[in-house]
CSV table of C-alpha atoms in Angstrom, one decimal:
chain,number,residue,atom,x,y,z
Y,1,UNK,CA,-20.7,-9.8,-17.0
Y,2,UNK,CA,-17.8,-11.6,-15.4
Y,3,UNK,CA,-14.5,-9.8,-15.0
Y,4,UNK,CA,-11.4,-10.8,-16.8
Y,5,UNK,CA,-9.7,-12.4,-13.8
Y,6,UNK,CA,-10.5,-15.4,-11.7
Y,7,UNK,CA,-9.9,-14.1,-8.1
Y,8,UNK,CA,-7.3,-15.9,-6.0
Y,9,UNK,CA,-6.4,-18.3,-8.8
Y,10,UNK,CA,-3.1,-16.9,-10.0
Y,11,UNK,CA,0.0,-14.9,-8.9
Y,12,UNK,CA,0.5,-13.5,-12.4
Y,13,UNK,CA,-2.8,-11.8,-13.4
Y,14,UNK,CA,-3.5,-8.1,-13.4
Y,15,UNK,CA,-5.8,-5.8,-15.3
Y,16,UNK,CA,-6.4,-2.1,-15.7
Y,17,UNK,CA,-9.7,-0.2,-15.5
Y,18,UNK,CA,-8.8,3.4,-16.5
Y,19,UNK,CA,-6.0,4.2,-14.0
Y,20,UNK,CA,-7.2,1.5,-11.5
Y,21,UNK,CA,-5.0,-1.6,-11.2
Y,22,UNK,CA,-6.3,-4.9,-10.0
Y,23,UNK,CA,-3.6,-7.5,-9.1
Y,24,UNK,CA,-4.6,-11.1,-8.5
Y,25,UNK,CA,-2.7,-13.3,-6.1
Y,26,UNK,CA,-3.6,-16.6,-4.5
Y,27,UNK,CA,-4.2,-15.1,-1.1
Y,28,UNK,CA,-5.4,-11.6,-1.9
Y,29,UNK,CA,-6.7,-9.3,-4.7
Y,30,UNK,CA,-5.0,-5.8,-4.6
Y,31,UNK,CA,-6.9,-2.8,-6.0
Y,32,UNK,CA,-5.1,0.5,-6.2
Y,33,UNK,CA,-4.9,3.6,-8.3
Y,34,UNK,CA,-7.6,6.0,-9.5
Y,35,UNK,CA,-10.9,5.6,-11.2
Y,36,UNK,CA,-13.2,8.4,-12.1
Y,37,UNK,CA,-16.7,7.4,-12.9
Y,38,UNK,CA,-18.1,10.1,-15.1
Y,39,UNK,CA,-21.8,10.6,-15.9
Y,40,UNK,CA,-21.5,9.3,-19.5
Y,41,UNK,CA,-21.2,6.0,-21.4
Y,42,UNK,CA,-17.5,5.6,-20.5
Y,43,UNK,CA,-18.3,6.1,-16.8
Y,44,UNK,CA,-21.0,3.5,-17.0
Y,45,UNK,CA,-18.5,1.1,-18.6
Y,46,UNK,CA,-15.9,1.7,-15.9
Y,47,UNK,CA,-18.5,1.2,-13.2
Y,48,UNK,CA,-19.7,-2.1,-14.7
Y,49,UNK,CA,-16.1,-3.3,-15.0
Y,50,UNK,CA,-15.4,-2.5,-11.4
Y,51,UNK,CA,-18.7,-4.1,-10.2
Y,52,UNK,CA,-17.9,-7.3,-12.2
Y,53,UNK,CA,-14.5,-7.5,-10.6
Y,54,UNK,CA,-15.9,-7.0,-7.1
Y,55,UNK,CA,-18.8,-9.4,-7.7
Y,56,UNK,CA,-16.3,-12.1,-8.8
Y,57,UNK,CA,-14.2,-11.5,-5.7
Y,58,UNK,CA,-17.2,-11.7,-3.4
Y,59,UNK,CA,-18.4,-14.9,-5.1
Y,60,UNK,CA,-15.0,-16.5,-4.8
Y,61,UNK,CA,-14.8,-15.7,-1.1
Y,62,UNK,CA,-18.4,-16.9,-0.5
Y,63,UNK,CA,-17.5,-20.3,-2.0
Y,64,UNK,CA,-14.7,-20.9,0.6
Y,65,UNK,CA,-15.7,-23.4,3.3
Y,66,UNK,CA,-13.6,-21.9,6.1
Y,67,UNK,CA,-12.1,-18.5,5.7
Y,68,UNK,CA,-9.5,-17.4,8.3
Y,69,UNK,CA,-10.1,-14.3,10.3
Y,70,UNK,CA,-7.2,-12.6,8.6
Y,71,UNK,CA,-4.5,-13.7,6.1
Y,72,UNK,CA,-1.0,-13.1,7.4
Y,73,UNK,CA,1.2,-10.7,5.3
Y,74,UNK,CA,4.0,-12.5,3.5
Y,75,UNK,CA,7.4,-11.4,4.9
Y,76,UNK,CA,9.3,-9.2,2.5
Y,77,UNK,CA,12.8,-10.0,1.4
Y,78,UNK,CA,15.4,-7.7,2.9
Y,79,UNK,CA,17.8,-6.4,0.2
Y,80,UNK,CA,21.1,-4.7,1.0
Y,81,UNK,CA,21.1,-1.0,-0.1
Y,82,UNK,CA,23.4,-0.8,-3.1
Y,83,UNK,CA,24.0,2.9,-2.6
Y,84,UNK,CA,24.7,3.0,1.0
């Protein structure tokens, strides 16, 4: 079962699995939040969804010919504090 995103293909995709958020970017996939896998049908569904996402991420990384040792973090824009 493939996930609903194509890892590293877009800067605008995200999806939700319970309270877990997966954000897709061209240089990284961010996963944050909370996911409780309960011992029931809903827990099995959540576990399968998470596994599908991670399987797709691993497959996309394995297809790359030359991965760098580490991706540099994008610099953040400094914004003037409007209250101070």
